[in-house]
Structure formats: structure tokens, C-alpha cells
mmCIF file of C-alpha atoms in Angstrom:
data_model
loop_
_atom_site.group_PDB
_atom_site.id
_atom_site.type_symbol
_atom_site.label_atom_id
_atom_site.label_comp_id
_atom_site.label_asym_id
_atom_site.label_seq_id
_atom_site.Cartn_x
_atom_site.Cartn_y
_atom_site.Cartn_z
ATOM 1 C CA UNK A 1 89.764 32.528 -0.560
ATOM 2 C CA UNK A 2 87.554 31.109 -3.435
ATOM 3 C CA UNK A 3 86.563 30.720 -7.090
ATOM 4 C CA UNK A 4 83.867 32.496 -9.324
ATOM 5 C CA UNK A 5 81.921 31.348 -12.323
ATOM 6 C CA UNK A 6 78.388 31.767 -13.924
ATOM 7 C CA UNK A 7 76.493 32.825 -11.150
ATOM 8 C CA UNK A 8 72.358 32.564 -11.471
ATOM 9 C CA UNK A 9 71.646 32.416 -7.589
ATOM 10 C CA UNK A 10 71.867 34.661 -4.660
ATOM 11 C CA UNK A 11 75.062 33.981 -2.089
ATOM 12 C CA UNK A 12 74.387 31.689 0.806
ATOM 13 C CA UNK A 13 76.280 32.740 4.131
ATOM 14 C CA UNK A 14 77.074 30.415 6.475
ATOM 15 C CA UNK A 15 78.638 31.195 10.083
ATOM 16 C CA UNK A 16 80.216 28.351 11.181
ATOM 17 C CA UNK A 17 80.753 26.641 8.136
ATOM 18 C CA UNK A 18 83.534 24.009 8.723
ATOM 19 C CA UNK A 19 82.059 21.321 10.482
ATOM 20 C CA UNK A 20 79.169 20.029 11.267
ATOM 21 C CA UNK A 21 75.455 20.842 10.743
ATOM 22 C CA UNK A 22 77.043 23.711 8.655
ATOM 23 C CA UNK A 23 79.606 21.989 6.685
ATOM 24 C CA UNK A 24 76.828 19.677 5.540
ATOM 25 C CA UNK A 25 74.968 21.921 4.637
ATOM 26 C CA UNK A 26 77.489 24.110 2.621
ATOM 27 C CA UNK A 27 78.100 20.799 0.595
ATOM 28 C CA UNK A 28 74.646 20.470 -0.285
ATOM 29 C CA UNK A 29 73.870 24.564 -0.951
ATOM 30 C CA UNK A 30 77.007 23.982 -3.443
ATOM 31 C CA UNK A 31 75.648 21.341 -4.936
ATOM 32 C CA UNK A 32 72.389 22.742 -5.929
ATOM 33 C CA UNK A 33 74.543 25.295 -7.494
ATOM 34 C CA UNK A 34 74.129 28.121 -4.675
ATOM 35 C CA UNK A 35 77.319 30.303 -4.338
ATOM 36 C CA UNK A 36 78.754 30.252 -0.985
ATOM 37 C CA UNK A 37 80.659 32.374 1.660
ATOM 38 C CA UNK A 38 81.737 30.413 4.833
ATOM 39 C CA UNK A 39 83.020 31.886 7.924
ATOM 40 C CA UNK A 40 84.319 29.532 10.368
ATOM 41 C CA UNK A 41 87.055 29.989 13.379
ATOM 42 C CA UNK A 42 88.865 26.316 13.710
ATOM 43 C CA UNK A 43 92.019 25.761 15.557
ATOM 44 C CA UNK A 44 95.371 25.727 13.735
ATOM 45 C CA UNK A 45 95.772 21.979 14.030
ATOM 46 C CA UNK A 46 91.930 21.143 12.672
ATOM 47 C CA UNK A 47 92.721 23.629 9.330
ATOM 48 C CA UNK A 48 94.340 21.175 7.223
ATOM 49 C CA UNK A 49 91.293 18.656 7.176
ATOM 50 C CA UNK A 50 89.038 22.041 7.175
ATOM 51 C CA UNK A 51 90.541 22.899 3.338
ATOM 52 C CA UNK A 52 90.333 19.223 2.266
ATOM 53 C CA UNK A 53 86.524 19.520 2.819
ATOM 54 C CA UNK A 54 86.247 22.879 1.336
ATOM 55 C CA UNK A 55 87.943 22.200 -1.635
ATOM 56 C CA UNK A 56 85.193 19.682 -2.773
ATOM 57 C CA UNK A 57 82.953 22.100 -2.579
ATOM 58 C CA UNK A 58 85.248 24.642 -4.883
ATOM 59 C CA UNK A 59 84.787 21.547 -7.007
ATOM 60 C CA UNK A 60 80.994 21.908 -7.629
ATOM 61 C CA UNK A 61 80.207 25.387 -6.148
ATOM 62 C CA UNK A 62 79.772 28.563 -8.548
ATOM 63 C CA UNK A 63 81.673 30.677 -6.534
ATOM 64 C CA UNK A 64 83.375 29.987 -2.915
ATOM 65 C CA UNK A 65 84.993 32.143 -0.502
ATOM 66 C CA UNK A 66 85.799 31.325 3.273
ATOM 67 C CA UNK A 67 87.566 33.118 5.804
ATOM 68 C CA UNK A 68 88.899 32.471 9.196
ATOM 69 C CA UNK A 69 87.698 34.793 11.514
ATOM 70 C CA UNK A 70 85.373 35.747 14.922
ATOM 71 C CA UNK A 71 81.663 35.817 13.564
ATOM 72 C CA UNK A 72 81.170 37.069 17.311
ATOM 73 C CA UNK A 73 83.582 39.840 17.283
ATOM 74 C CA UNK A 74 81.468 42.801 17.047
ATOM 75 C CA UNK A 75 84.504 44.631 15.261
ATOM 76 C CA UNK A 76 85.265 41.409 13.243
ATOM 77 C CA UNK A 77 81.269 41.560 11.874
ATOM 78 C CA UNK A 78 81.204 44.808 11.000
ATOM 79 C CA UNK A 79 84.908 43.948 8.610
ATOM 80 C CA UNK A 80 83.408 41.002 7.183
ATOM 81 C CA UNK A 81 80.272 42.598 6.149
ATOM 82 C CA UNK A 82 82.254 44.941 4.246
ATOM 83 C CA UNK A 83 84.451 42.371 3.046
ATOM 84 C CA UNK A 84 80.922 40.866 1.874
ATOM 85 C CA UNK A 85 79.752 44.118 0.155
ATOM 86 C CA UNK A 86 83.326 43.797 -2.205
ATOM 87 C CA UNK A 87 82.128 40.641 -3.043
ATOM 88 C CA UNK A 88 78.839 40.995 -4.052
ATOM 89 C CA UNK A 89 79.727 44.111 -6.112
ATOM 90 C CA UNK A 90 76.641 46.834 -7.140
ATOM 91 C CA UNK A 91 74.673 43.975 -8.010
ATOM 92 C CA UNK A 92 74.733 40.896 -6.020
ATOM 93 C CA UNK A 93 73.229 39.585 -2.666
ATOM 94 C CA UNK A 94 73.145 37.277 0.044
ATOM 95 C CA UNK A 95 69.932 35.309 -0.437
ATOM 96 C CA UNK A 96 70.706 32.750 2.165
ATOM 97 C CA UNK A 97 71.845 32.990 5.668
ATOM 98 C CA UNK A 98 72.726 29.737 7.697
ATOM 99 C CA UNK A 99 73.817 30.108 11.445
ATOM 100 C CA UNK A 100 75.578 26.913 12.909
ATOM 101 C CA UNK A 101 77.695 28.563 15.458
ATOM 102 C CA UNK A 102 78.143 26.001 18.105
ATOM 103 C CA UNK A 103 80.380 27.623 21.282
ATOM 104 C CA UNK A 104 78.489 26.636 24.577
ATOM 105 C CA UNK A 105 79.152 25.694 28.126
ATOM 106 C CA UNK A 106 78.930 22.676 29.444
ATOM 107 C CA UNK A 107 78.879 23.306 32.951
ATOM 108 C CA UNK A 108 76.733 21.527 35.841
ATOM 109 C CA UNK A 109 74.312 24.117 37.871
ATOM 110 C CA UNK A 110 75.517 21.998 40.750
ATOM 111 C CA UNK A 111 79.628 20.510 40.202
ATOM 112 C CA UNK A 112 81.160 17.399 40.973
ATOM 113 C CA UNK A 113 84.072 17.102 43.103
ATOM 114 C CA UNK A 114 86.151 19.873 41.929
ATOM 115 C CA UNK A 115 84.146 21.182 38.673
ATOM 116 C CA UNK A 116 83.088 25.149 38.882
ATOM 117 C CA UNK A 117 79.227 25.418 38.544
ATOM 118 C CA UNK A 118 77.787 26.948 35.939
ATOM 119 C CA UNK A 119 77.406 31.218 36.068
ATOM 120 C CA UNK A 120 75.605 33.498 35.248
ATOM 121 C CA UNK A 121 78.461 34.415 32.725
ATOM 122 C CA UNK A 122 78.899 31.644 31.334
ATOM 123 C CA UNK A 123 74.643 31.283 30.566
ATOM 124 C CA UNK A 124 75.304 35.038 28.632
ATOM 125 C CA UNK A 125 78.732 34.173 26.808
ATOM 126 C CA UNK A 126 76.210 30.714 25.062
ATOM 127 C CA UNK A 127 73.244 33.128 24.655
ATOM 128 C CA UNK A 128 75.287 35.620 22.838
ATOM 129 C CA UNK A 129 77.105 33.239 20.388
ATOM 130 C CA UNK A 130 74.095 30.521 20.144
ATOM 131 C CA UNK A 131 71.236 33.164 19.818
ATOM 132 C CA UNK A 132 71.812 36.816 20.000
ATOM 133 C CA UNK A 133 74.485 36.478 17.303
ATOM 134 C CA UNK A 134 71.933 35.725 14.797
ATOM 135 C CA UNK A 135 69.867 38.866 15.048
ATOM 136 C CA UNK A 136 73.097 40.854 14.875
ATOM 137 C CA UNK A 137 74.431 39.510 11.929
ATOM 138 C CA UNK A 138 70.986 39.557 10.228
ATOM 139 C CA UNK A 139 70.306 43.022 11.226
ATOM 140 C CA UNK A 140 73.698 44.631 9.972
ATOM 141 C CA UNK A 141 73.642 42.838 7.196
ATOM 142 C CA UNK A 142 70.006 43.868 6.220
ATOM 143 C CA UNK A 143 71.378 47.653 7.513
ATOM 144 C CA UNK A 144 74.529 47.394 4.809
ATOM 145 C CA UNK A 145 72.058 46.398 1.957
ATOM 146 C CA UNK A 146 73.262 43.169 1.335
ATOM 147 C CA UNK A 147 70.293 41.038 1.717
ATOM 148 C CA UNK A 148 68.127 40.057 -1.266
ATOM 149 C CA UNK A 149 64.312 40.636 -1.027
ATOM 150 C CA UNK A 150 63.466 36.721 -0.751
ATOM 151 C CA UNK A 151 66.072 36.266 1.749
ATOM 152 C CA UNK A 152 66.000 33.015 4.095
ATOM 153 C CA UNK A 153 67.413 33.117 7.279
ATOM 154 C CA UNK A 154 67.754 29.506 8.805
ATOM 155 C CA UNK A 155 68.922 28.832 12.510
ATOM 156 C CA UNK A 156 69.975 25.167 13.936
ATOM 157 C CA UNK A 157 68.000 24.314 17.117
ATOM 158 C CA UNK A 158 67.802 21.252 19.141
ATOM 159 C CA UNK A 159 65.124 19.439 22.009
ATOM 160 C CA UNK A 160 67.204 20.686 24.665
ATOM 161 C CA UNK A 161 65.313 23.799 24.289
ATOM 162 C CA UNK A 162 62.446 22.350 25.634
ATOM 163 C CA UNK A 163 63.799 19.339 27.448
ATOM 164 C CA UNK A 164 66.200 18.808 30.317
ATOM 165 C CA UNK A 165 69.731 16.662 29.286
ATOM 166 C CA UNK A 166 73.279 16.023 31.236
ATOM 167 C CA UNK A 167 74.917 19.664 31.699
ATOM 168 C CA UNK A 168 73.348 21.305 29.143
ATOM 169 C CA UNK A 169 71.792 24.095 31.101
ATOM 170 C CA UNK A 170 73.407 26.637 29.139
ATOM 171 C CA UNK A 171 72.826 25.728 25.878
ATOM 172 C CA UNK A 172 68.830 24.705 26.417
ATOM 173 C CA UNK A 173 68.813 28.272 27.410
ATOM 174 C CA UNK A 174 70.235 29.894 24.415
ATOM 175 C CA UNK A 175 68.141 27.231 22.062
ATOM 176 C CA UNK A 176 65.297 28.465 23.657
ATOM 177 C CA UNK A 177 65.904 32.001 23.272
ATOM 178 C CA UNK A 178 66.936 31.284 19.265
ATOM 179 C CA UNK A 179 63.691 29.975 19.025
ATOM 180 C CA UNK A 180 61.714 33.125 20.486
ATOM 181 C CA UNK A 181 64.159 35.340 18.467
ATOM 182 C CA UNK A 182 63.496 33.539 15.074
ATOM 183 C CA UNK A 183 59.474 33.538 15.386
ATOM 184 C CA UNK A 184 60.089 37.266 16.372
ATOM 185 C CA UNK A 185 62.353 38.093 13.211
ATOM 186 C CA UNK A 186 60.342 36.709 11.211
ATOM 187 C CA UNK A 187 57.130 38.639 11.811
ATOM 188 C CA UNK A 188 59.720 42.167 12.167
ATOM 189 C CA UNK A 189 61.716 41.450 9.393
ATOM 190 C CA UNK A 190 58.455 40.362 7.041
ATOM 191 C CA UNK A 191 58.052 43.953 5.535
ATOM 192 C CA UNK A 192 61.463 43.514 3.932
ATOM 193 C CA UNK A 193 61.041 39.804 2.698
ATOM 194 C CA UNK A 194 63.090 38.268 5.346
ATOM 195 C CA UNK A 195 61.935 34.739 6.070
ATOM 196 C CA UNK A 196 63.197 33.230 9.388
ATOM 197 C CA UNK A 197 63.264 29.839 10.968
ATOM 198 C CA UNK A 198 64.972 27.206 12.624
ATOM 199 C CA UNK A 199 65.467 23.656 12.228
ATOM 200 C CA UNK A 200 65.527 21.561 15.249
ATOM 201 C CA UNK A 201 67.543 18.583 14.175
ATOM 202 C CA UNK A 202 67.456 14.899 16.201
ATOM 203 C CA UNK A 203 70.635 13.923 17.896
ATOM 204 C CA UNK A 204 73.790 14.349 15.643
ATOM 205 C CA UNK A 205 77.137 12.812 16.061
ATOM 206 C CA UNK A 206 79.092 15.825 15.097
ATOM 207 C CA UNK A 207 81.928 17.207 17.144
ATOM 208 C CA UNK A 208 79.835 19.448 18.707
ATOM 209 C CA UNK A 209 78.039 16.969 20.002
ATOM 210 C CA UNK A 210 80.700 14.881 21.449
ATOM 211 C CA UNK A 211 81.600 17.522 23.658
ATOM 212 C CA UNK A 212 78.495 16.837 25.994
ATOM 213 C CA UNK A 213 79.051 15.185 29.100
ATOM 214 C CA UNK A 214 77.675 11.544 28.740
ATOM 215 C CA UNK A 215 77.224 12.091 24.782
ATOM 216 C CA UNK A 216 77.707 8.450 24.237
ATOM 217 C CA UNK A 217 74.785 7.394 26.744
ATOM 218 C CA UNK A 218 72.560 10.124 24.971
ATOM 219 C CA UNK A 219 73.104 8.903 21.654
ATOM 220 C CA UNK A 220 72.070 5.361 22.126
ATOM 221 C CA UNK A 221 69.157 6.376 24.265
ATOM 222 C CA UNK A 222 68.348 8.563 21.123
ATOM 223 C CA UNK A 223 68.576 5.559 18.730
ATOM 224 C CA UNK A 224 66.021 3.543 21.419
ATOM 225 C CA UNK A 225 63.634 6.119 20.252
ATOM 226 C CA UNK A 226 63.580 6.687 16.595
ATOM 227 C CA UNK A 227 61.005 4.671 15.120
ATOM 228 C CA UNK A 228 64.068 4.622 11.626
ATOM 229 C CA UNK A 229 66.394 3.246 14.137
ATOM 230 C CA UNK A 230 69.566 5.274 13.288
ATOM 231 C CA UNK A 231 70.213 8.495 14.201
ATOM 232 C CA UNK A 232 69.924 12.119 12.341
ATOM 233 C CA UNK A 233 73.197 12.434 10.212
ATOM 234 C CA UNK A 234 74.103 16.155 9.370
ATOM 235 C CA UNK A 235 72.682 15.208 5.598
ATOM 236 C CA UNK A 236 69.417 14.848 6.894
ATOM 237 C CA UNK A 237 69.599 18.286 8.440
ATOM 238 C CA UNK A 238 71.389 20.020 5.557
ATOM 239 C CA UNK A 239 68.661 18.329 3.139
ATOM 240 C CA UNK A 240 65.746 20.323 5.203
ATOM 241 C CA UNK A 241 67.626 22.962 5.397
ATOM 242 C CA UNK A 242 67.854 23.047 1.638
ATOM 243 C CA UNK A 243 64.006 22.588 1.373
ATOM 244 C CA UNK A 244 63.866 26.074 3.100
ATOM 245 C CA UNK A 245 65.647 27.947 0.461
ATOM 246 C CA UNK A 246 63.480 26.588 -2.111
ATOM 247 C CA UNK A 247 61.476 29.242 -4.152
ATOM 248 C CA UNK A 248 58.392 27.173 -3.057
ATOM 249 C CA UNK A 249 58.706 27.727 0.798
ATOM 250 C CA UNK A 250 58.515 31.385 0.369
ATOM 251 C CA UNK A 251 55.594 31.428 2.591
ATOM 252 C CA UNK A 252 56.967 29.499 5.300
ATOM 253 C CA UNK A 253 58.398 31.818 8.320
ATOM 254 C CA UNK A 254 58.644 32.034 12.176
ATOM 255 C CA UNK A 255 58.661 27.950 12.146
ATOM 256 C CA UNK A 256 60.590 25.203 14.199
ATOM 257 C CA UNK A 257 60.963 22.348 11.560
ATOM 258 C CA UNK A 258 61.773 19.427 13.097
ATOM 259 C CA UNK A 259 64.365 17.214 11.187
ATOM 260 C CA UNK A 260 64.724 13.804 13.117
ATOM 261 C CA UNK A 261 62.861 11.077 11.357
ATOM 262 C CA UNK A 262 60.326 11.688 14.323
ATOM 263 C CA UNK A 263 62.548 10.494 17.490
ATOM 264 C CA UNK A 264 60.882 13.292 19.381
ATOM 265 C CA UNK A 265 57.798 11.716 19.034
ATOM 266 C CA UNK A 266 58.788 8.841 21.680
#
């Protein structure tokens, strides 16, 4: 579960904390002295190197508590928010909230040989963990009190949302609709203090990643472009992420901050 000592900072939540964009950026969060709650759903074979990371952040983090469990169970979110409340106790908050939920489909519109094309079911089931799940989690947890005044909500993006790559139909579409839903929190959710954006971060070689269909082409066309020649590492990412939950970017909201040493720009 986790550890507690002196506490000066609101709790950062991050779904999808083990890996990753999110693991990186639960490492960094710790070590700028942020407490942290994780939520992650790995496969029984993967949890052994999953507590190995997490305990050096127990190491250096104020307090730390992860559980295993379905961010994207409705039933499951409405548990852990209460779980959350316990936590925090009469007095504390969530101050941070960090969506890396990566579960997307990979299918082709039209197959090869014997693949099955891509439905119209498989476009919601991406939508609904990649983008929709944000605004849920953000609006119970703003609906159960939880949420600090200052509050920054940060979503993970990528230029698939705006460009066409190998069998990634599914997920451009639910990065696209992230990015409508974060400009559109963050002018809805400005009356209660609630800044919003998303970080659209250059190719990554994280597991996630790996899992696209010609990943290996993509990521040396990627390092063709970026006038740093080397490629976004999830450091780089959990760095600007960090620069968003800085007092000073309390005016920044509704944004797409591009992290990726400017490889979109060729």
C-alpha cells in the first residue's frame, strides 16, 4: 500500500502509474517531494518488476500508496474514490491529477489476410479508456470534494491526433477527442480552479509504444526528424509534466504542450 511522512503538498493521482509516461512521471512528482497515489492494472507476471520500481519511489516520496485495480470500471472508480477520501482524511487533497492510461486498438480499417478490421466497437472501447475516462474521473472526483482549489489536471497526447500512422486509427481518434475534452474542461471546470491540459509528447519507446504495428520503422523515421537527434525519453515528458504543476503555471489551461525537442516541426 504505502508510507506517510511530513506532508507540505497536495496528493498527485496518477491512473496508470506503472509504466511508462506515468511511471516517469510518478518518479519525478516523488522527487520534488509531491505525495503520490498510483493506480495501475498490470498483469500478474509484470508485478514483480512493477514493486521494484515503486519502491524507489517509497524511497524519496512523502507518502505513497498504489493499488491494483480497473481505473475504467465505473464501479471500481466510484470504490477508489472513496478509498481516496480515507486517505486524504478532513483535511487533505488531490492537487494533481495525471492520466496515462494507455489501452487501445490496433486494428487496420482495412485487414490483411486474416486480421478483423477495425469496428466501430473497438473505436468506442479506445475513446472511453484514452479520453472519456478522464472527464469521469475528474468530475467524480471534483463531485466527492477531493480536489484542491489549484488543482492541475494533465492528460498525455500524441501527433497521431492530428496525423495519419500504421493502424492507429483508433487511437488518433481518442487523442483527438482528449484534446477537445481538455480545452473544454478547462474553460468548465475554471470557476472551481481546475486547470486542464495535455502534453503531446514526441515518439517514446515505452511498452505502449511497442505494441504498434511497424513501431520499429516509426521510431527511426522519428529520429530522421528531430533536429536533437534522439528520441523523447519518458523523462523528458515527466519533466514538462512537472513544469505544469508548478505554482507558476497557474495561469496556463486548455493547452497542448508539445514535449519533443521539436521533431514535429520536420
Amino acid at each position: 500500500m504505502g508510507t506517510a511522512k511530513n506532508i507540505s503538498k497536495p496528493f498527485a493521482l496518477i491512473l496508470g502509474g506503472s509504466k511508462g509516461l506515468g511511471l516517469a512521471t510518478a518518479k519525478k512528482l516523488a522527487a520534488e517531494k509531491y505525495p503520490l497515489i498510483i493506480l495501475h492494472r498490470d498483469l500478474a507476471i509484470d508485478l514483480e518488476q512493477v514493486e521494484i520500481a515503486f519502491e524507489e519511489i517509497r524511497e524519496i516520496a512523502p507518502a505513497f500508496y498504489s493499488f491494483q485495480t480497473d481505473a475504467l470500471n465505473p464501479l471500481r472508480r466510484k470504490e477508489q474514490i472513496e478509498k481516496i477520501k480515507t486517505l486524504l482524511g478532513s483535511s487533505g487533497r488531490v492537487g494533481v491529477v495525471i492520466h496515462s492510461i494507455a489501452k487501445g486498438n490496433l486494428k487496420r480499417m482495412l485487414p490483411e489476410g486474416s486480421e478483423k478490421s477495425l469496428s466501430a466497437e473497438d473505436l468506442r472501447i479506445t475513446a472511453d479508456a484514452m479520453a472519456f475516462s478522464l472527464y469521469q474521473w475528474v468530475q467524480e472526483l471534483n463531485l466527492a470534494g477531493t480536489l484542491a482549489s489549484d488543482t492541475r489536471v494533465i492528460a498525455f497526447t500524441s501527433e497521431g491526433s492530428s496525423r495519419v500512422l500504421p493502424s492507429y486509427g483508433a487511437v488518433g481518434v481518442a487523442k483527438a477527442a482528449l484534446q477537445a475534452l481538455v480545452r473544454q474542461m478547462a474553460v468548465e471546470f475554471a470557476p472551481v480552479g481546475i486547470k486542464v491540459n495535455c502534453i503531446q509528447a514526441g515518439v517514446t519507446l515505452t511498452d505502449s509504444f511497442h505494441k504498434i504495428p511497424g513501431s520499429d520503422k516509426l521510431a527511426a523515421y522519428s529520429l530522421k526528424r528531430n533536429p536533437n537527434n534522439r528520441l523523447t525519453q519518458p523523462e523528458d515528458v515527466a519533466n514538462a509534466t512537472y513544469l505544469l504543476c508548478r505554482p507558476e503555471a497557474s495561469w496556463i489551461t486548455g493547452n497542448i504542450l508539445i514535449a519533443d525537442g521539436g521533431e514535429h516541426l520536420i
